[in-house]
mmCIF file of C-alpha atoms in Angstrom:
data_model
loop_
_atom_site.group_PDB
_atom_site.id
_atom_site.type_symbol
_atom_site.label_atom_id
_atom_site.label_comp_id
_atom_site.label_asym_id
_atom_site.label_seq_id
_atom_site.Cartn_x
_atom_site.Cartn_y
_atom_site.Cartn_z
ATOM 1 C CA MET A 60 46.034 21.613 169.536
ATOM 2 C CA LEU A 61 43.245 19.277 169.835
ATOM 3 C CA HIS A 62 41.456 20.634 166.720
ATOM 4 C CA HIS A 63 44.792 19.369 164.862
ATOM 5 C CA SER A 64 43.639 15.960 165.781
ATOM 6 C CA ASP A 65 40.257 15.853 164.081
ATOM 7 C CA PRO A 66 40.308 15.740 160.094
ATOM 8 C CA ALA A 67 37.020 18.029 160.105
ATOM 9 C CA THR A 68 38.962 21.023 162.078
ATOM 10 C CA CYS A 69 42.614 20.701 161.397
ATOM 11 C CA PHE A 70 44.394 23.197 159.226
ATOM 12 C CA GLY A 71 45.058 22.269 155.755
ATOM 13 C CA THR A 72 43.047 19.110 155.285
ATOM 14 C CA SER A 73 40.272 20.469 153.218
ATOM 15 C CA ALA A 74 42.931 22.397 150.908
ATOM 16 C CA THR A 75 45.239 19.739 150.431
ATOM 17 C CA GLY A 76 42.891 16.776 150.223
ATOM 18 C CA CYS A 77 44.593 14.988 153.104
ATOM 19 C CA ASN A 78 42.059 13.303 155.285
ATOM 20 C CA LYS A 79 44.638 12.225 158.032
ATOM 21 C CA PRO A 80 44.989 14.903 160.805
ATOM 22 C CA PRO A 81 48.560 16.156 161.345
ATOM 23 C CA LEU A 82 48.363 15.271 165.097
ATOM 24 C CA THR A 83 48.052 11.627 165.432
ATOM 25 C CA SER A 84 49.868 11.103 168.873
ATOM 26 C CA PRO A 85 47.730 10.366 171.831
ATOM 27 C CA VAL A 86 46.907 13.444 174.062
ATOM 28 C CA SER A 87 46.675 13.739 177.714
ATOM 29 C CA LEU A 88 45.476 17.024 179.238
ATOM 30 C CA VAL A 89 45.980 18.502 182.784
ATOM 31 C CA PHE A 90 43.438 21.500 182.957
ATOM 32 C CA ALA A 91 43.474 23.857 185.778
ATOM 33 C CA CYS A 92 40.829 26.150 186.541
ATOM 34 C CA ARG A 93 38.358 27.841 189.366
ATOM 35 C CA ALA A 94 35.214 25.869 190.131
ATOM 36 C CA ASP A 95 33.234 28.940 188.579
ATOM 37 C CA ASP A 96 35.321 29.110 185.512
ATOM 38 C CA VAL A 97 35.331 25.653 183.979
ATOM 39 C CA LEU A 98 35.745 26.273 180.164
ATOM 40 C CA MET A 99 34.889 23.782 177.407
ATOM 41 C CA ALA A 100 33.286 21.381 179.789
ATOM 42 C CA SER A 101 31.103 19.854 177.203
ATOM 43 C CA GLU A 102 33.944 19.664 174.599
ATOM 44 C CA LEU A 103 36.321 18.122 176.938
ATOM 45 C CA ALA A 104 33.518 15.552 177.705
ATOM 46 C CA SER A 105 32.869 14.717 174.023
ATOM 47 C CA TRP A 106 36.834 14.648 173.134
ATOM 48 C CA CYS A 107 37.176 12.257 176.304
ATOM 49 C CA GLY A 108 33.954 10.214 175.753
ATOM 50 C CA ALA A 109 34.414 8.939 172.082
ATOM 51 C CA ALA A 110 35.159 5.238 171.580
ATOM 52 C CA PRO A 111 38.580 4.163 172.237
ATOM 53 C CA GLY A 112 40.958 4.960 169.365
ATOM 54 C CA GLN A 113 38.530 7.745 168.520
ATOM 55 C CA ALA A 114 38.813 10.087 171.393
ATOM 56 C CA ARG A 115 41.096 13.155 170.976
ATOM 57 C CA LEU A 116 41.791 13.197 174.558
ATOM 58 C CA GLU A 117 43.333 9.651 175.868
ATOM 59 C CA ARG A 118 43.233 10.999 179.525
ATOM 60 C CA CYS A 119 42.091 14.394 181.038
ATOM 61 C CA VAL A 120 42.769 15.624 184.648
ATOM 62 C CA LEU A 121 41.070 18.618 185.681
ATOM 63 C CA ALA A 122 42.545 20.516 188.530
ATOM 64 C CA ILE A 123 39.671 22.596 190.193
ATOM 65 C CA SER A 124 40.567 25.283 192.785
ATOM 66 C CA PRO A 125 37.907 27.191 194.893
ATOM 67 C CA PRO A 126 35.755 29.832 193.165
ATOM 68 C CA ALA A 127 36.851 33.326 193.027
ATOM 69 C CA GLN A 128 35.331 35.971 195.507
ATOM 70 C CA ASN A 129 34.601 39.414 193.873
ATOM 71 C CA SER A 130 35.510 42.559 195.826
ATOM 72 C CA SER A 131 32.107 42.417 197.887
ATOM 73 C CA GLY A 132 33.208 38.883 199.242
ATOM 74 C CA GLU A 133 30.283 37.216 197.067
ATOM 75 C CA PRO A 134 30.830 34.251 195.181
ATOM 76 C CA ALA A 135 31.309 34.765 191.074
ATOM 77 C CA PRO A 136 27.983 34.312 189.256
ATOM 78 C CA PHE A 137 26.874 31.011 187.751
ATOM 79 C CA PRO A 138 28.686 28.248 190.088
ATOM 80 C CA GLU A 139 25.615 25.903 189.667
ATOM 81 C CA ALA A 140 26.242 26.214 185.889
ATOM 82 C CA ALA A 141 29.809 25.038 186.366
ATOM 83 C CA ALA A 142 29.145 22.306 188.899
ATOM 84 C CA ALA A 143 26.610 20.980 186.518
ATOM 85 C CA SER A 144 29.177 20.754 183.526
ATOM 86 C CA LEU A 145 31.587 18.583 185.530
ATOM 87 C CA GLU A 146 29.127 16.057 186.487
ATOM 88 C CA GLY A 147 29.258 14.644 182.891
ATOM 89 C CA LEU A 148 33.087 14.603 183.013
ATOM 90 C CA ARG A 149 33.361 13.015 186.390
ATOM 91 C CA ALA A 150 31.389 10.063 184.861
ATOM 92 C CA LEU A 151 33.933 9.295 182.309
ATOM 93 C CA PRO A 152 36.569 6.528 183.112
ATOM 94 C CA ASN A 153 39.484 8.494 181.432
ATOM 95 C CA VAL A 154 38.743 11.711 183.420
ATOM 96 C CA ARG A 155 39.871 12.498 186.995
ATOM 97 C CA VAL A 156 38.631 15.685 188.806
ATOM 98 C CA CYS A 157 40.725 16.857 191.581
ATOM 99 C CA GLU A 158 39.516 19.410 193.859
ATOM 100 C CA SER A 159 42.902 21.068 194.192
ATOM 101 C CA ARG A 160 45.575 23.033 192.325
ATOM 102 C CA VAL A 161 48.118 21.591 190.150
ATOM 103 C CA THR A 162 50.853 19.665 192.202
ATOM 104 C CA HIS A 163 54.012 17.962 191.490
ATOM 105 C CA GLU A 164 52.415 14.630 192.550
ATOM 106 C CA MET A 165 49.584 15.046 190.123
ATOM 107 C CA LEU A 166 52.060 15.849 187.268
ATOM 108 C CA ALA A 167 54.310 13.031 188.168
ATOM 109 C CA SER A 168 51.327 10.576 188.134
ATOM 110 C CA GLU A 169 50.288 11.818 184.691
ATOM 111 C CA LEU A 170 53.760 11.958 183.260
ATOM 112 C CA ALA A 171 54.716 8.237 184.342
ATOM 113 C CA PRO A 172 52.842 6.285 181.905
ATOM 114 C CA LEU A 173 53.638 8.680 179.031
ATOM 115 C CA GLN A 174 57.445 8.333 179.845
ATOM 116 C CA ALA A 175 57.063 4.689 180.209
ATOM 117 C CA ARG A 176 55.441 4.496 176.779
ATOM 118 C CA THR A 177 58.464 6.481 175.319
ATOM 119 C CA PHE A 178 61.027 4.220 177.067
ATOM 120 C CA ALA A 179 59.334 0.946 175.608
ATOM 121 C CA GLY A 180 59.256 2.487 172.176
ATOM 122 C CA ILE A 181 55.757 2.819 171.842
ATOM 123 C CA GLY A 182 54.770 6.103 170.242
ATOM 124 C CA GLY A 183 56.753 9.168 169.994
ATOM 125 C CA ARG A 184 58.720 11.224 172.581
ATOM 126 C CA CYS A 185 56.525 12.909 175.338
ATOM 127 C CA ARG A 186 55.945 16.705 174.514
ATOM 128 C CA VAL A 187 54.577 18.942 177.164
ATOM 129 C CA VAL A 188 52.731 22.268 176.350
ATOM 130 C CA VAL A 189 51.984 24.589 179.093
ATOM 131 C CA SER A 190 49.728 27.650 178.616
ATOM 132 C CA GLY A 191 48.617 30.166 181.354
ATOM 133 C CA PRO A 192 49.614 33.227 183.133
ATOM 134 C CA GLU A 193 53.426 33.798 183.648
ATOM 135 C CA SER A 194 53.518 32.871 187.077
ATOM 136 C CA PHE A 195 51.729 29.444 186.349
ATOM 137 C CA ASN A 196 53.836 28.672 183.472
ATOM 138 C CA GLY A 197 57.012 29.020 185.394
ATOM 139 C CA ALA A 198 55.621 27.124 188.602
ATOM 140 C CA VAL A 199 54.397 24.250 186.286
ATOM 141 C CA LYS A 200 57.791 24.336 184.385
ATOM 142 C CA GLU A 201 59.689 23.779 187.547
ATOM 143 C CA MET A 202 57.466 20.750 188.829
ATOM 144 C CA LEU A 203 57.972 19.290 185.218
ATOM 145 C CA ILE A 204 61.719 19.680 185.521
ATOM 146 C CA ALA A 205 61.622 18.084 189.101
ATOM 147 C CA CYS A 206 59.598 15.165 187.664
ATOM 148 C CA GLY A 207 62.533 14.409 185.287
ATOM 149 C CA LEU A 208 61.079 15.813 182.057
ATOM 150 C CA ASP A 209 64.002 17.513 179.897
ATOM 151 C CA THR A 210 63.715 21.035 179.207
ATOM 152 C CA GLU A 211 63.569 20.722 175.443
ATOM 153 C CA ARG A 212 60.432 18.657 175.687
ATOM 154 C CA ILE A 213 58.534 21.477 177.478
ATOM 155 C CA THR A 214 57.054 24.334 175.363
ATOM 156 C CA ILE A 215 55.589 27.364 177.198
ATOM 157 C CA LEU A 216 52.687 29.321 175.457
ATOM 158 C CA SER A 217 52.027 32.723 177.110
ATOM 159 C CA ALA A 218 48.448 33.475 177.847
#
């Protein structure tokens, strides 16, 4: 979805000659992963670290759970690389790194300003896209509904 917010990478712009990306609404991301499996950290940092009004991500929350243990009980490889990649993200003012799984409270605190903006008539209506394993998707959907989000505002993408 974030590729659709950049004229250089969104679909259709080169063929149609359009220089305005199709996705222009502010995007906030809650990204859950294990500490040893932080994907796209450098991209997240660049998407969050751009100048105000130019950043593809307005806000980003990383919910970091403990590293996986392999069958022999040893930690997964490259935990140092994952930790180093998080340092650049931690320094950004619009990024929050939480050493926990996604929680109802975390989602409620991230949804509150988005829903307030919608109710105030600023911007469009809030849409939430959830993507992950089936059990994760179901749990997050239940938390979002408990936060007061209408089910028609929730899109589930199977991983």
